[in-house]
mmCIF file of C-alpha atoms in Angstrom:
data_model
loop_
_atom_site.group_PDB
_atom_site.id
_atom_site.type_symbol
_atom_site.label_atom_id
_atom_site.label_comp_id
_atom_site.label_asym_id
_atom_site.label_seq_id
_atom_site.Cartn_x
_atom_site.Cartn_y
_atom_site.Cartn_z
ATOM 1 C CA MET A 1 15.337 54.288 7.132
ATOM 2 C CA TYR A 2 12.910 54.637 4.255
ATOM 3 C CA MET A 3 15.659 53.726 1.778
ATOM 4 C CA LYS A 4 16.484 50.508 3.632
ATOM 5 C CA PHE A 5 12.847 49.495 3.845
ATOM 6 C CA HIS A 6 12.334 50.289 0.167
ATOM 7 C CA GLN A 7 15.369 48.193 -0.767
ATOM 8 C CA LEU A 8 14.143 45.241 1.332
ATOM 9 C CA LYS A 9 10.743 45.500 -0.345
ATOM 10 C CA ILE A 10 12.355 45.358 -3.799
ATOM 11 C CA VAL A 11 14.458 42.306 -2.794
ATOM 12 C CA ALA A 12 11.350 40.525 -1.464
ATOM 13 C CA LEU A 13 9.418 41.178 -4.690
ATOM 14 C CA ILE A 14 12.320 39.898 -6.796
ATOM 15 C CA SER A 15 12.546 36.734 -4.637
ATOM 16 C CA LEU A 16 8.816 36.056 -5.020
ATOM 17 C CA ALA A 17 9.082 36.521 -8.778
ATOM 18 C CA LEU A 18 12.010 34.090 -9.002
ATOM 19 C CA PHE A 19 10.129 31.557 -6.865
ATOM 20 C CA GLY A 20 7.174 31.808 -9.228
ATOM 21 C CA VAL A 21 9.400 31.163 -12.240
ATOM 22 C CA VAL A 22 11.052 28.153 -10.593
ATOM 23 C CA PHE A 23 7.720 26.753 -9.415
ATOM 24 C CA ASN A 24 6.167 27.105 -12.865
ATOM 25 C CA SER A 25 9.200 25.423 -14.426
ATOM 26 C CA CYS A 26 8.978 22.509 -11.953
ATOM 27 C CA GLN A 27 5.264 22.207 -12.592
ATOM 28 C CA LYS A 28 5.823 22.021 -16.352
ATOM 29 C CA ALA A 29 8.566 19.419 -15.883
ATOM 30 C CA PHE A 30 6.320 17.402 -13.590
ATOM 31 C CA ASN A 31 3.478 17.518 -16.128
ATOM 32 C CA MET A 32 5.849 16.332 -18.829
ATOM 33 C CA ILE A 33 6.862 13.312 -16.729
ATOM 34 C CA VAL A 34 3.270 12.378 -15.900
ATOM 35 C CA ASP A 35 2.121 12.740 -19.492
ATOM 36 C CA VAL A 36 4.743 10.315 -20.841
ATOM 37 C CA ASP A 37 3.103 7.196 -22.280
ATOM 38 C CA ILE A 38 4.535 4.151 -20.470
ATOM 39 C CA PRO A 39 4.624 1.109 -22.790
ATOM 40 C CA HIS A 40 2.995 -2.058 -21.431
ATOM 41 C CA LYS A 41 3.065 -5.621 -22.752
ATOM 42 C CA PRO A 42 0.123 -7.624 -21.360
ATOM 43 C CA MET A 43 1.227 -10.880 -19.739
ATOM 44 C CA LEU A 44 -0.367 -13.581 -17.627
ATOM 45 C CA ALA A 45 -0.016 -13.279 -13.854
ATOM 46 C CA ILE A 46 -0.195 -16.636 -12.038
ATOM 47 C CA GLU A 47 -0.362 -17.568 -8.356
ATOM 48 C CA TYR A 48 -0.506 -21.216 -7.292
ATOM 49 C CA ASN A 49 0.899 -22.219 -3.904
ATOM 50 C CA VAL A 50 0.350 -25.856 -2.904
ATOM 51 C CA THR A 51 0.486 -26.861 0.781
ATOM 52 C CA LEU A 52 0.946 -30.575 1.498
ATOM 53 C CA LEU A 53 -0.320 -31.536 4.940
ATOM 54 C CA ASP A 54 0.202 -35.035 6.335
ATOM 55 C CA SER A 55 -3.213 -35.567 7.840
ATOM 56 C CA ALA A 56 -6.663 -36.869 6.998
ATOM 57 C CA PHE A 57 -7.447 -33.506 5.394
ATOM 58 C CA GLY A 58 -4.883 -34.031 2.619
ATOM 59 C CA PRO A 59 -3.280 -31.130 0.714
ATOM 60 C CA PHE A 60 -4.570 -27.565 0.715
ATOM 61 C CA LEU A 61 -5.389 -26.975 -2.950
ATOM 62 C CA TYR A 62 -6.493 -23.399 -3.414
ATOM 63 C CA PRO A 63 -7.783 -22.362 -6.857
ATOM 64 C CA ILE A 64 -5.162 -21.076 -9.255
ATOM 65 C CA SER A 65 -5.265 -17.311 -9.670
ATOM 66 C CA ILE A 66 -4.932 -16.252 -13.331
ATOM 67 C CA SER A 67 -5.197 -12.615 -14.385
ATOM 68 C CA PRO A 68 -3.633 -10.220 -16.911
ATOM 69 C CA THR A 69 -0.925 -7.816 -15.854
ATOM 70 C CA ALA A 70 -2.010 -4.176 -15.773
ATOM 71 C CA PRO A 71 -0.374 -0.948 -16.985
ATOM 72 C CA LEU A 72 1.233 1.178 -14.285
ATOM 73 C CA THR A 73 -1.417 3.883 -14.716
ATOM 74 C CA THR A 74 -4.454 1.556 -14.514
ATOM 75 C CA PRO A 75 -6.441 2.136 -11.295
ATOM 76 C CA GLY A 76 -8.382 -0.443 -9.325
ATOM 77 C CA ASN A 77 -8.273 -4.233 -9.181
ATOM 78 C CA ILE A 78 -7.693 -6.437 -12.215
ATOM 79 C CA MET A 79 -10.353 -9.031 -12.978
ATOM 80 C CA GLN A 80 -9.348 -12.667 -13.357
ATOM 81 C CA LEU A 81 -9.404 -14.277 -16.771
ATOM 82 C CA SER A 82 -11.975 -16.963 -17.494
ATOM 83 C CA THR A 83 -10.617 -18.134 -20.858
ATOM 84 C CA ALA A 84 -7.376 -19.875 -19.813
ATOM 85 C CA ILE A 85 -6.499 -23.574 -20.032
ATOM 86 C CA VAL A 86 -4.282 -25.056 -17.300
ATOM 87 C CA LYS A 87 -2.107 -28.172 -17.681
ATOM 88 C CA ILE A 88 -0.160 -29.901 -14.905
ATOM 89 C CA SER A 89 2.514 -32.506 -15.645
ATOM 90 C CA GLU A 90 4.382 -34.860 -13.311
ATOM 91 C CA ASN A 91 7.902 -35.779 -14.448
ATOM 92 C CA GLY A 92 6.917 -34.848 -18.007
ATOM 93 C CA ILE A 93 3.602 -36.774 -18.034
ATOM 94 C CA LEU A 94 0.309 -34.854 -18.199
ATOM 95 C CA VAL A 95 -1.802 -35.526 -15.065
ATOM 96 C CA ASP A 96 -4.409 -32.747 -15.181
ATOM 97 C CA SER A 97 -5.962 -30.355 -17.698
ATOM 98 C CA PHE A 98 -8.826 -27.986 -16.924
ATOM 99 C CA GLY A 99 -10.393 -24.605 -17.542
ATOM 100 C CA HIS A 100 -12.411 -22.096 -15.572
ATOM 101 C CA GLN A 101 -15.458 -23.460 -13.739
ATOM 102 C CA PHE A 102 -18.049 -21.315 -11.970
ATOM 103 C CA PRO A 103 -18.009 -20.683 -9.025
ATOM 104 C CA ASP A 104 -14.719 -22.428 -8.114
ATOM 105 C CA GLY A 105 -12.548 -20.816 -10.781
ATOM 106 C CA TYR A 106 -9.435 -22.748 -11.813
ATOM 107 C CA GLN A 107 -9.636 -25.678 -9.391
ATOM 108 C CA PRO A 108 -7.314 -28.633 -10.156
ATOM 109 C CA SER A 109 -8.532 -32.198 -9.635
ATOM 110 C CA PHE A 110 -5.043 -33.699 -9.299
ATOM 111 C CA THR A 111 -4.011 -33.903 -5.634
ATOM 112 C CA ASN A 112 -1.397 -36.679 -5.427
ATOM 113 C CA TYR A 113 1.755 -34.546 -5.336
ATOM 114 C CA LYS A 114 4.802 -36.616 -4.336
ATOM 115 C CA PRO A 115 8.024 -35.400 -2.660
ATOM 116 C CA GLY A 116 11.004 -35.363 -4.999
ATOM 117 C CA ASN A 117 8.932 -35.351 -8.192
ATOM 118 C CA LEU A 118 9.109 -32.532 -10.738
ATOM 119 C CA TYR A 119 5.864 -30.751 -11.616
ATOM 120 C CA THR A 120 5.266 -28.380 -14.511
ATOM 121 C CA LEU A 121 2.445 -25.837 -14.623
ATOM 122 C CA LYS A 122 1.460 -24.508 -18.075
ATOM 123 C CA VAL A 123 -1.205 -21.871 -18.739
ATOM 124 C CA GLU A 124 -2.532 -20.773 -22.128
ATOM 125 C CA ALA A 125 -5.049 -18.008 -22.846
ATOM 126 C CA PRO A 126 -6.157 -16.310 -26.109
ATOM 127 C CA GLY A 127 -4.285 -13.055 -26.700
ATOM 128 C CA TYR A 128 -1.432 -13.870 -24.319
ATOM 129 C CA GLU A 129 1.892 -15.666 -24.570
ATOM 130 C CA SER A 130 1.703 -19.065 -22.862
ATOM 131 C CA VAL A 131 3.516 -19.333 -19.539
ATOM 132 C CA GLU A 132 5.003 -22.168 -17.514
ATOM 133 C CA SER A 133 6.906 -23.000 -14.347
ATOM 134 C CA THR A 134 8.534 -26.113 -12.865
ATOM 135 C CA GLU A 135 8.949 -27.048 -9.188
ATOM 136 C CA ILE A 136 10.187 -30.007 -7.148
ATOM 137 C CA VAL A 137 8.047 -30.975 -4.159
ATOM 138 C CA PRO A 138 10.058 -30.765 -0.901
ATOM 139 C CA GLY A 139 10.133 -33.743 1.463
ATOM 140 C CA LYS A 140 8.192 -34.106 4.684
ATOM 141 C CA PRO A 141 10.009 -32.236 7.469
ATOM 142 C CA GLU A 142 11.230 -34.309 10.400
ATOM 143 C CA VAL A 143 11.246 -32.877 13.913
ATOM 144 C CA GLN A 144 11.749 -34.448 17.314
ATOM 145 C CA VAL A 145 10.893 -32.926 20.675
ATOM 146 C CA VAL A 146 14.030 -33.185 22.805
ATOM 147 C CA SER A 147 12.645 -31.632 25.987
ATOM 148 C CA LEU A 148 9.994 -29.315 27.427
ATOM 149 C CA VAL A 149 10.595 -27.391 30.643
ATOM 150 C CA LYS A 150 7.564 -25.415 31.738
ATOM 151 C CA ASN A 151 8.083 -22.097 33.554
ATOM 152 C CA ALA A 152 11.820 -22.231 32.834
ATOM 153 C CA ARG A 153 12.376 -18.463 32.780
ATOM 154 C CA ARG A 154 10.571 -15.295 33.831
ATOM 155 C CA PHE A 155 11.262 -11.886 32.313
ATOM 156 C CA GLY A 156 9.708 -8.963 30.447
ATOM 157 C CA ALA A 157 10.370 -9.404 26.749
ATOM 158 C CA ASN A 158 8.965 -6.137 25.420
ATOM 159 C CA SER A 159 10.738 -2.821 25.804
ATOM 160 C CA GLY A 160 8.738 -0.464 28.043
ATOM 161 C CA ASN A 161 6.647 -3.298 29.448
ATOM 162 C CA ASN A 162 7.301 -3.808 33.156
ATOM 163 C CA SER A 163 5.150 -6.935 33.401
ATOM 164 C CA MET A 164 7.038 -10.182 33.836
ATOM 165 C CA GLU A 165 5.907 -13.307 32.009
ATOM 166 C CA TRP A 166 6.870 -16.951 32.390
ATOM 167 C CA TYR A 167 8.486 -18.738 29.437
ATOM 168 C CA ASP A 168 8.655 -22.448 28.663
ATOM 169 C CA GLU A 169 11.892 -23.830 27.254
ATOM 170 C CA ILE A 170 11.290 -26.064 24.234
ATOM 171 C CA LYS A 171 14.132 -27.973 22.584
ATOM 172 C CA LEU A 172 13.498 -29.338 19.105
ATOM 173 C CA LYS A 173 15.702 -31.317 16.737
ATOM 174 C CA ILE A 174 15.271 -31.009 12.946
ATOM 175 C CA THR A 175 16.676 -33.862 10.841
ATOM 176 C CA ASP A 176 17.790 -32.541 7.453
ATOM 177 C CA ASN A 177 17.916 -34.352 4.109
ATOM 178 C CA ALA A 178 21.394 -34.284 2.547
ATOM 179 C CA ALA A 179 20.033 -34.886 -0.962
ATOM 180 C CA SER A 180 18.390 -31.470 -1.226
ATOM 181 C CA ARG A 181 18.763 -27.903 -0.126
ATOM 182 C CA ASP A 182 16.003 -27.241 2.365
ATOM 183 C CA PHE A 183 14.220 -24.149 3.617
ATOM 184 C CA TYR A 184 12.221 -24.387 6.828
ATOM 185 C CA THR A 185 9.863 -22.292 8.868
ATOM 186 C CA ILE A 186 8.884 -23.060 12.427
ATOM 187 C CA ASP A 187 6.172 -21.589 14.627
ATOM 188 C CA LEU A 188 4.670 -22.309 18.033
ATOM 189 C CA TYR A 189 1.097 -21.799 19.217
ATOM 190 C CA ARG A 190 -0.199 -22.136 22.766
ATOM 191 C CA ALA A 191 -3.434 -24.127 22.873
ATOM 192 C CA ASP A 192 -5.896 -23.917 25.769
ATOM 193 C CA GLN A 193 -9.650 -23.507 26.277
ATOM 194 C CA GLY A 194 -9.494 -20.141 24.530
ATOM 195 C CA GLY A 195 -8.129 -21.643 21.318
ATOM 196 C CA TYR A 196 -4.724 -21.224 19.673
ATOM 197 C CA THR A 197 -2.582 -18.206 20.528
ATOM 198 C CA SER A 198 0.461 -16.884 18.669
ATOM 199 C CA VAL A 199 3.112 -16.145 21.296
ATOM 200 C CA CYS A 200 6.399 -14.348 21.760
ATOM 201 C CA LYS A 201 9.307 -16.612 20.844
ATOM 202 C CA VAL A 202 12.849 -15.899 22.032
ATOM 203 C CA ILE A 203 15.723 -17.643 20.257
ATOM 204 C CA GLN A 204 19.358 -16.766 19.708
ATOM 205 C CA ASP A 205 20.789 -19.011 17.011
ATOM 206 C CA PRO A 206 22.731 -17.996 13.871
ATOM 207 C CA VAL A 207 20.733 -20.379 11.655
ATOM 208 C CA ILE A 208 17.583 -18.282 12.154
ATOM 209 C CA ASP A 209 17.103 -15.723 9.382
ATOM 210 C CA GLU A 210 16.965 -12.083 10.399
ATOM 211 C CA GLU A 211 13.424 -10.898 11.022
ATOM 212 C CA ILE A 212 12.141 -8.521 8.350
ATOM 213 C CA GLY A 213 10.699 -5.489 10.054
ATOM 214 C CA GLY A 214 12.045 -6.578 13.434
ATOM 215 C CA ASP A 215 13.803 -4.449 16.013
ATOM 216 C CA GLU A 216 17.326 -3.794 14.682
ATOM 217 C CA ASP A 217 18.497 -1.883 17.765
ATOM 218 C CA PRO A 218 21.044 -4.152 19.520
ATOM 219 C CA GLY A 219 20.540 -2.211 22.754
ATOM 220 C CA SER A 220 16.799 -2.760 22.835
ATOM 221 C CA THR A 221 15.122 -5.369 25.034
ATOM 222 C CA ASN A 222 12.389 -5.943 22.438
ATOM 223 C CA PHE A 223 13.448 -9.358 21.177
ATOM 224 C CA CYS A 224 10.073 -11.042 20.695
ATOM 225 C CA ARG A 225 9.518 -12.961 17.475
ATOM 226 C CA TYR A 226 5.773 -13.374 16.872
ATOM 227 C CA ARG A 227 6.007 -14.398 13.233
ATOM 228 C CA LYS A 228 7.276 -17.753 12.045
ATOM 229 C CA LEU A 229 11.038 -18.329 12.030
ATOM 230 C CA TYR A 230 12.832 -18.924 8.718
ATOM 231 C CA ILE A 231 15.748 -21.365 8.603
ATOM 232 C CA GLN A 232 18.098 -22.438 5.789
ATOM 233 C CA ASP A 233 20.055 -25.697 6.068
ATOM 234 C CA VAL A 234 23.321 -24.214 4.753
ATOM 235 C CA SER A 235 25.201 -24.901 8.005
ATOM 236 C CA PHE A 236 23.656 -28.303 8.799
ATOM 237 C CA ASN A 237 22.846 -29.914 5.431
ATOM 238 C CA GLY A 238 22.306 -33.638 5.965
ATOM 239 C CA LEU A 239 22.695 -33.326 9.737
ATOM 240 C CA SER A 240 20.469 -32.800 12.748
ATOM 241 C CA LYS A 241 20.003 -29.312 14.145
ATOM 242 C CA GLU A 242 18.842 -28.696 17.710
ATOM 243 C CA LEU A 243 16.980 -25.478 18.466
ATOM 244 C CA THR A 244 16.211 -24.032 21.894
ATOM 245 C CA ILE A 245 13.170 -21.754 21.937
ATOM 246 C CA LEU A 246 11.718 -19.851 24.879
ATOM 247 C CA ALA A 247 7.969 -19.437 24.376
ATOM 248 C CA ALA A 248 5.715 -17.190 26.467
ATOM 249 C CA ASN A 249 3.139 -19.300 28.308
ATOM 250 C CA GLY A 250 0.770 -16.454 29.225
ATOM 251 C CA ASN A 251 1.373 -16.544 32.989
ATOM 252 C CA PHE A 252 2.111 -13.093 34.475
ATOM 253 C CA SER A 253 1.841 -14.078 38.145
ATOM 254 C CA GLN A 254 4.858 -14.264 40.437
ATOM 255 C CA GLU A 255 4.497 -18.009 40.906
ATOM 256 C CA PRO A 256 4.624 -20.694 38.182
ATOM 257 C CA SER A 257 1.219 -21.780 36.978
ATOM 258 C CA LEU A 258 -0.018 -25.349 36.803
ATOM 259 C CA ARG A 259 -2.889 -24.539 34.427
ATOM 260 C CA ASP A 260 -3.589 -26.927 31.567
ATOM 261 C CA TYR A 261 -2.326 -26.043 28.088
ATOM 262 C CA LYS A 262 -0.299 -27.592 25.309
ATOM 263 C CA TRP A 263 2.020 -26.425 22.538
ATOM 264 C CA LEU A 264 1.341 -26.798 18.834
ATOM 265 C CA ILE A 265 4.462 -27.119 16.665
ATOM 266 C CA TYR A 266 4.048 -25.974 13.059
ATOM 267 C CA LEU A 267 7.033 -26.939 10.861
ATOM 268 C CA GLU A 268 7.203 -26.257 7.130
ATOM 269 C CA ASN A 269 9.664 -27.452 4.498
ATOM 270 C CA LEU A 270 9.424 -24.950 1.638
ATOM 271 C CA SER A 271 10.555 -25.219 -1.948
ATOM 272 C CA GLU A 272 13.211 -22.632 -2.733
ATOM 273 C CA SER A 273 10.710 -20.641 -4.793
ATOM 274 C CA ALA A 274 8.227 -20.563 -1.897
ATOM 275 C CA TYR A 275 10.958 -19.350 0.449
ATOM 276 C CA LYS A 276 12.121 -16.566 -1.884
ATOM 277 C CA PHE A 277 8.548 -15.503 -2.632
ATOM 278 C CA GLU A 278 7.558 -15.246 1.044
ATOM 279 C CA ARG A 279 10.708 -13.385 2.077
ATOM 280 C CA THR A 280 10.574 -10.827 -0.749
ATOM 281 C CA LYS A 281 6.817 -10.394 -0.207
ATOM 282 C CA GLN A 282 7.469 -9.641 3.478
ATOM 283 C CA LEU A 283 10.106 -7.068 2.543
ATOM 284 C CA TYR A 284 7.786 -5.510 -0.053
ATOM 285 C CA ASP A 285 4.972 -5.206 2.488
ATOM 286 C CA PHE A 286 7.339 -3.778 5.106
ATOM 287 C CA ASN A 287 8.566 -1.053 2.721
ATOM 288 C CA ASP A 288 5.103 -0.268 1.347
ATOM 289 C CA GLY A 289 4.290 3.400 1.871
ATOM 290 C CA ASN A 290 7.898 4.401 2.529
ATOM 291 C CA PRO A 291 8.918 6.835 -0.268
ATOM 292 C CA PHE A 292 12.602 6.575 0.700
ATOM 293 C CA ALA A 293 12.893 2.777 0.645
ATOM 294 C CA GLU A 294 14.564 0.990 -2.258
ATOM 295 C CA PRO A 295 12.100 -0.742 -4.626
ATOM 296 C CA VAL A 296 11.566 -4.443 -3.857
ATOM 297 C CA GLN A 297 11.032 -6.930 -6.681
ATOM 298 C CA ILE A 298 8.870 -9.810 -5.460
ATOM 299 C CA TYR A 299 10.339 -13.150 -6.527
ATOM 300 C CA ASN A 300 8.873 -14.521 -9.769
ATOM 301 C CA ASN A 301 9.335 -18.013 -11.273
ATOM 302 C CA ILE A 302 6.782 -17.870 -14.116
ATOM 303 C CA LYS A 303 8.467 -18.059 -17.550
ATOM 304 C CA ASN A 304 7.043 -15.501 -20.045
ATOM 305 C CA GLY A 305 4.808 -14.087 -17.309
ATOM 306 C CA VAL A 306 4.820 -13.071 -13.660
ATOM 307 C CA GLY A 307 3.797 -14.795 -10.445
ATOM 308 C CA ILE A 308 4.611 -17.839 -8.377
ATOM 309 C CA PHE A 309 4.206 -21.636 -8.497
ATOM 310 C CA SER A 310 5.453 -23.266 -5.291
ATOM 311 C CA PHE A 311 5.125 -26.044 -2.738
ATOM 312 C CA LYS A 312 5.450 -26.428 0.997
ATOM 313 C CA HIS A 313 5.278 -29.606 3.085
ATOM 314 C CA VAL A 314 3.809 -29.114 6.553
ATOM 315 C CA LEU A 315 4.138 -31.133 9.744
ATOM 316 C CA ILE A 316 1.933 -30.325 12.748
ATOM 317 C CA ASP A 317 2.721 -31.837 16.133
ATOM 318 C CA SER A 318 1.789 -31.116 19.740
ATOM 319 C CA LEU A 319 3.368 -31.485 23.185
ATOM 320 C CA GLN A 320 2.390 -30.742 26.775
#
């Protein structure tokens, strides 16, 4: 008995010694990887997304974000540059040139962006290679309300939720432009005395892009879509496309409600760059923090730099 115990003790000591050797080797290898100097070429990082809104408010012109790229090992946020010069051209003709102004930053004065025209954004800053990007402004989206049936259906949309909610059936028709490839988003908000509410949308149509981060279990009853719906015109280019959407109206009682509310329709026509940027950004955010997910490269259309220059044309309508 003593012999067996003594042998087991020897085996355990040998195993611990081997583990120590392996651990020390891994630690040295890890330190070697961390200590490697990663080369970095400083570039300009640009973000300028223009939203055209057909209303008295005009376009949403946010300041242009201009900052240097940072090495992989640099902690914290990167400060914006204040030494850059921005130039905007329309169909090859210069329409705006400006620098950094306190406190607004890089705020353009040109606002008359026109659908179908080509715009070029150029940025120069001392110590950096100049960058540029070109974009065509998408046309105004066209949508027609075909019908609205209030309290058309009643069911529980969320898995594990036994409460039943009433849904309105909204039929919309999008008229597409054959001269361009178009990328749309559509969203619905319920408006009442409490303000605007993002609601569950139920739609089964092959033209709707798959939801990033949505429920991929085909057997699940969780089929709510709270975020905006992305649509490409590949299957209906130059034609009209009718969509049937069931939208939760907030009534959980057994009987249909006659309370007063209306629907706000939010339709966007995005440039291709805006579409690719938003979709890859969504995927990047969804995978953030997952060590086993494949790396996601956010779409970039800035030549000699990184970032995004894009347009979207927005139509807002209401029905009740």
